[in-house]
Structures are given as structure tokens and as C-alpha cells.
Amino acid sequence: MAETDVAAASLFGAERRLCSADVLSPPEVRARIEVAVLNFLAALSSPSSPSISILPLIARKSANCSLRSGLLSDVSSVYLSYAFCKRSLMRENDAKAFVRVWKVMEICYKILGEGKLVTQRELFYKLLSDSPKYFSCQRHVNQSIQDVVSLLRCTRQSLGIMASSRGALIGRLLLNEPEEEHIDCSILGPSGHAITGDLNKLRKLNLCSDARYLILVEKDAIFQRLAEDRLYNQLPCILITAKGYPDIATRFILHLLSQTFPNLPIFALVDWNPAGLAILCTYKYGSISMGLESYRYACNVKWLGLRGDDLQLIPQSAFQELKPRDLQIAKSLLSSKFLQEKHRAELTLMVETGRRAEIEALYCHGFDFLGKYIARKIVQGDYI
């Protein structure tokens, strides 16, 4: 029976098609890099037909992604299947990308041997210094890292590359790190507790909380406003933000909180624009660009606000026109396979009206209105 037939005949067929990145130890990753080098040398020195081997990478494209629903939970996540793209030194458009993959693997091999962790930014400056012909911007490094993840099938952290976290949290939560003093997140200043980018440290956290809600905030300014107002003393909650598009460390700790406290609903407070919805969807489903590992951190996030029903609270002067970038994001979301109907309806309304609104527009009712708005919507069950 063919492999595809086995998958189709199995109750867990979808799981058999799921391609994922493994969490590996440094020796295991170094072994995979060595195998990649040996395969390359074997192809190059073949007596019959010497050649420069291609690099088969899992395709990180919408055509190769699907939505997986959990059997025992209400969490859905984006995953990638076993469809491949190729990096080849012999194709003009691929040549530099091909070399970049080997350059990144070389650096990773060294830092893993030294027992170090580096951020993507640190890696960029090292590669810019060593190989300026191939790495002229951060994007080249980021794409090459994902190529290596796709080639070796291991997570970014396993490669010795640490997430550059911007995230913070505050509220009714005690963080206990092994051999460290515990952190009471309810007595911190409005900036909250900075989330480390080291996932290994986050894995070791012991969490204790009497919160009833997790509130995910898109913007740092809104997070600090709610922290300054001590919203969590009036509404027993934990506030968390990535200060924009979510980094992997913020998604990791949100998922850790949801697993540790499975009865806590997660509510998202984002701007009423396509980018706000894209941020919510990244937390909720994961992302295609990091589809080999980000599915692990998907959470069942509810959209609290801003939404179309809230627009009556905002003065006309506070609305802004959608920008070309907004329309580009909207087009991408509307063409996706995973956007649920109520989210699609909200996005369609944005596009049809050509308008967008920011959370701060609610300040027309006073700076203390935001906390009341959140509490009212939660109590009334006004979320999707």
C-alpha cells in the first residue's frame, strides 16, 4: 500500500500528513548538519555522475498548508504537508539562497558546539561581517533560518537561535523559576514583566494564578493603560502583549498559560483593521511562514474588540481610511483557507467601508472607559 493510501486509510491520516520541526538537543542537530554535508559531498564526488545536490525544503506556501482541528480540544492550527520546493546552486534565482542556507548551518554548528544561544539580530551582524555578499539585510537571515528549519526539520531554538522577544505580561500571576525568587506580576509597574526569548527558560517556569481571564492586547500603549488602571484588580485577569505582531516567545508563553490553566478563556483586544485581525489569527492558528513549528503554540483566541458592533461608540472624526498595505493584508486573509465566517464578515465590512479604527478612539469616553468596555463585553458574552 502506498504511503498516501496508508494515510487516507488511517483515523489519524491528517496527522500523518502533518510535517513538523522537532525539538532536538545540540548533538542531534549537529548530527543532522553533518548528514547534510555528507550527502552534499557524496553527490559531488559520485564517480558516475558528480553533481551539486539540490536542497529539498518543505514548501512554506498557502498551497501546502491546511487547517488541523484538535481531536480533544477546540484549538485549530495551520500545518504544512509534505510538498517540497528546492534550492539549487545551478538556478540563477536560487544560487545566493542556496549558499545562505549553508552559511547559516555553518554558524549554527559552531554556536551549538559552544553551547551558546544567539538572537536573529546577532546572527545577522555576524553573517554581515563574514559574508556581506550574501547577507545584506535581516530578511535574508530570517528566510535562511526558516530554510534551515525546513531542511533539518528542527525548531529554531534547537538551532541555537533565540527569539527576540518584545512581549510583556502583568496581572494575577506568580512566576516561579527554578533556583530564582518568584515574581508576583500583580505588583509590577505598568511596563509589566518582560518575556524572555529563551524558550528553554520559559519551559521551566512554574505558574500559579487565580485569574479567570487571559486578555491579549495588540498594542503596548493599551497594555500600559490597562496596567496603569490595574484592570486585573477589578477583573481577575492576566494581561499579555507582544507589542504588535506576535513573536514566538510571546506565543509560547500564551500557549503555556492556556495549557496550565485550560479553563481560562483568551480574549483579544486589537485594532479594527486588517492588521489587527491578522495578529489575532497568528495567535489563533499559527503562521504559514513558520508552519513547521508555530502550530505548536496555537490557542483558542476569542475576538473581544474592536469589532463592527463597537463602531457606534467611536466618533466619525476618529475613523481613518484603509491604506494600500491594509488592503494587501485584507486580500491575503480573504483568500486564506482558515478564516472563519464571522471574521470574514468583519474584514469584508472594513473593505466595503474603506475605513479602519484604533482602540484608542474609545478614549473619547474618558481614559477609564477602556476597562469598563472590556468588563462589559466579557460579562455580556459579546465576543466571537
GROMACS .gro file of C-alpha atoms in nm, residues 69-230:
model
  162
   69SER     CA    1  -0.864   2.069   1.426
   70GLY     CA    2  -0.776   1.913   1.760
   71LEU     CA    3  -0.950   1.585   1.847
   72LEU     CA    4  -0.976   1.666   2.219
   73SER     CA    5  -0.976   2.047   2.212
   74ASP     CA    6  -1.133   2.340   2.030
   75VAL     CA    7  -0.795   2.465   1.904
   76SER     CA    8  -0.733   2.471   1.528
   77SER     CA    9  -0.393   2.533   1.375
   78VAL     CA   10  -0.221   2.580   1.041
   79TYR     CA   11   0.010   2.298   0.938
   80LEU     CA   12   0.231   2.221   0.638
   81SER     CA   13   0.220   1.900   0.434
   82TYR     CA   14   0.500   1.711   0.262
   83ALA     CA   15   0.524   1.921  -0.055
   84PHE     CA   16   0.873   2.039  -0.143
   85CYS     CA   17   1.043   2.334  -0.301
   86LYS     CA   18   1.409   2.329  -0.399
   87ARG     CA   19   1.716   2.543  -0.350
   88SER     CA   20   1.972   2.490  -0.627
   89LEU     CA   21   2.311   2.645  -0.692
   90MET     CA   22   2.253   2.594  -1.064
   91ARG     CA   23   1.944   2.818  -1.083
   92GLU     CA   24   2.023   3.187  -1.110
   93ASN     CA   25   1.742   3.299  -0.878
   94ASP     CA   26   1.833   3.035  -0.618
   95ALA     CA   27   2.212   3.050  -0.613
   96LYS     CA   28   2.253   3.302  -0.332
   97ALA     CA   29   1.971   3.149  -0.126
   98PHE     CA   30   2.141   2.809  -0.166
   99VAL     CA   31   2.471   2.945  -0.029
  100ARG     CA   32   2.292   3.130   0.254
  101VAL     CA   33   2.149   2.801   0.384
  102TRP     CA   34   2.499   2.653   0.416
  103LYS     CA   35   2.635   2.971   0.575
  104VAL     CA   36   2.363   2.967   0.842
  105MET     CA   37   2.415   2.596   0.909
  106GLU     CA   38   2.788   2.660   0.950
  107ILE     CA   39   2.727   2.927   1.215
  108CYS     CA   40   2.464   2.713   1.392
  109TYR     CA   41   2.704   2.418   1.402
  110LYS     CA   42   2.963   2.638   1.575
  111ILE     CA   43   2.733   2.800   1.831
  112LEU     CA   44   2.577   2.465   1.922
  113GLY     CA   45   2.925   2.326   1.981
  114GLU     CA   46   2.998   2.620   2.211
  115GLY     CA   47   2.668   2.581   2.397
  116LYS     CA   48   2.554   2.932   2.308
  117LEU     CA   49   2.226   3.094   2.209
  118VAL     CA   50   2.211   3.392   1.971
  119THR     CA   51   1.929   3.615   1.853
  120GLN     CA   52   1.842   3.655   1.486
  121ARG     CA   53   1.976   4.011   1.503
  122GLU     CA   54   2.310   3.895   1.643
  123LEU     CA   55   2.326   3.629   1.374
  124PHE     CA   56   2.263   3.893   1.106
  125TYR     CA   57   2.557   4.108   1.215
  126LYS     CA   58   2.787   3.806   1.231
  127LEU     CA   59   2.686   3.697   0.880
  128LEU     CA   60   2.702   4.054   0.751
  129SER     CA   61   3.061   4.068   0.874
  130ASP     CA   62   3.161   3.725   0.742
  131SER     CA   63   2.962   3.713   0.416
  132PRO     CA   64   2.839   4.062   0.313
  133LYS     CA   65   2.793   3.942  -0.046
  134TYR     CA   66   2.513   3.709   0.066
  135PHE     CA   67   2.357   3.883   0.366
  136SER     CA   68   2.273   4.247   0.306
  137CYS     CA   69   1.957   4.268   0.520
  138GLN     CA   70   1.783   4.098   0.812
  139ARG     CA   71   1.527   3.944   0.576
  140HIS     CA   72   1.797   3.729   0.414
  141VAL     CA   73   1.888   3.586   0.754
  142ASN     CA   74   1.527   3.528   0.861
  143GLN     CA   75   1.442   3.346   0.537
  144SER     CA   76   1.758   3.138   0.552
  145ILE     CA   77   1.684   3.034   0.911
  146GLN     CA   78   1.342   2.910   0.803
  147ASP     CA   79   1.508   2.727   0.511
  148VAL     CA   80   1.739   2.551   0.757
  149VAL     CA   81   1.443   2.465   0.983
  150SER     CA   82   1.270   2.322   0.676
  151LEU     CA   83   1.577   2.126   0.565
  152LEU     CA   84   1.680   1.981   0.903
  153ARG     CA   85   1.323   1.955   1.044
  154CYS     CA   86   1.420   2.102   1.379
  155THR     CA   87   1.296   2.411   1.561
  156ARG     CA   88   1.471   2.746   1.551
  157GLN     CA   89   1.557   2.720   1.922
  158SER     CA   90   1.714   2.378   1.856
  159LEU     CA   91   1.948   2.551   1.610
  160GLY     CA   92   2.072   2.774   1.893
  161ILE     CA   93   1.874   3.074   1.769
  162MET     CA   94   1.675   3.255   2.035
  163ALA     CA   95   1.359   3.454   1.971
  164SER     CA   96   1.398   3.830   2.010
  165SER     CA   97   1.104   3.880   2.240
  166ARG     CA   98   0.922   4.212   2.273
  167GLY     CA   99   0.646   4.065   2.488
  168ALA     CA  100   0.532   4.151   2.839
  169LEU     CA  101   0.269   4.034   3.085
  170ILE     CA  102   0.113   4.158   3.405
  171GLY     CA  103  -0.173   4.066   3.637
  172ARG     CA  104  -0.278   3.784   3.865
  173LEU     CA  105   0.013   3.553   3.805
  174LEU     CA  106   0.307   3.419   4.005
  175LEU     CA  107   0.612   3.311   3.804
  176ASN     CA  108   0.844   3.063   3.976
  177GLU     CA  109   1.177   2.993   3.810
  178PRO     CA  110   1.398   2.710   3.945
  179GLU     CA  111   1.652   2.848   4.193
  180GLU     CA  112   1.516   3.202   4.143
  181GLU     CA  113   1.290   3.424   4.350
  182HIS     CA  114   0.926   3.415   4.244
  183ILE     CA  115   0.782   3.711   4.055
  184ASP     CA  116   0.442   3.848   4.155
  185CYS     CA  117   0.310   4.002   3.833
  186SER     CA  118   0.031   4.185   4.017
  187ILE     CA  119   0.265   4.431   4.188
  188LEU     CA  120   0.476   4.534   3.889
  189GLY     CA  121   0.485   4.874   3.720
  190PRO     CA  122   0.280   4.938   3.404
  191SER     CA  123   0.552   4.800   3.175
  192GLY     CA  124   0.490   4.455   3.327
  193HIS     CA  125   0.728   4.157   3.323
  194ALA     CA  126   0.945   4.126   3.013
  195ILE     CA  127   0.912   3.784   2.847
  196THR     CA  128   1.249   3.622   2.780
  197GLY     CA  129   1.322   3.496   2.430
  198ASP     CA  130   1.481   3.178   2.567
  199LEU     CA  131   1.215   2.910   2.526
  200ASN     CA  132   1.414   2.670   2.742
  201LYS     CA  133   1.376   2.908   3.037
  202LEU     CA  134   1.006   2.952   2.966
  203ARG     CA  135   0.959   2.575   2.966
  204LYS     CA  136   1.094   2.558   3.322
  205LEU     CA  137   0.850   2.814   3.464
  206ASN     CA  138   0.603   2.710   3.733
  207LEU     CA  139   0.287   2.917   3.706
  208CYS     CA  140   0.030   2.997   3.973
  209SER     CA  141  -0.279   3.213   3.920
  210ASP     CA  142  -0.630   3.286   4.045
  211ALA     CA  143  -0.721   3.473   3.725
  212ARG     CA  144  -1.042   3.397   3.538
  213TYR     CA  145  -0.945   3.550   3.203
  214LEU     CA  146  -0.646   3.594   2.975
  215ILE     CA  147  -0.657   3.921   2.783
  216LEU     CA  148  -0.434   3.951   2.479
  217VAL     CA  149  -0.358   4.312   2.387
  218GLU     CA  150  -0.223   4.410   2.046
  219LYS     CA  151  -0.053   4.736   2.143
  220ASP     CA  152   0.191   4.825   2.418
  221ALA     CA  153   0.027   5.165   2.482
  222ILE     CA  154  -0.309   4.995   2.550
  223PHE     CA  155  -0.138   4.731   2.764
  224GLN     CA  156   0.025   5.002   2.976
  225ARG     CA  157  -0.305   5.194   3.005
  226LEU     CA  158  -0.482   4.884   3.140
  227ALA     CA  159  -0.185   4.800   3.365
  228GLU     CA  160  -0.178   5.156   3.499
  229ASP     CA  161  -0.551   5.126   3.578
  230ARG     CA  162  -0.486   4.788   3.749
   0.00000   0.00000   0.00000
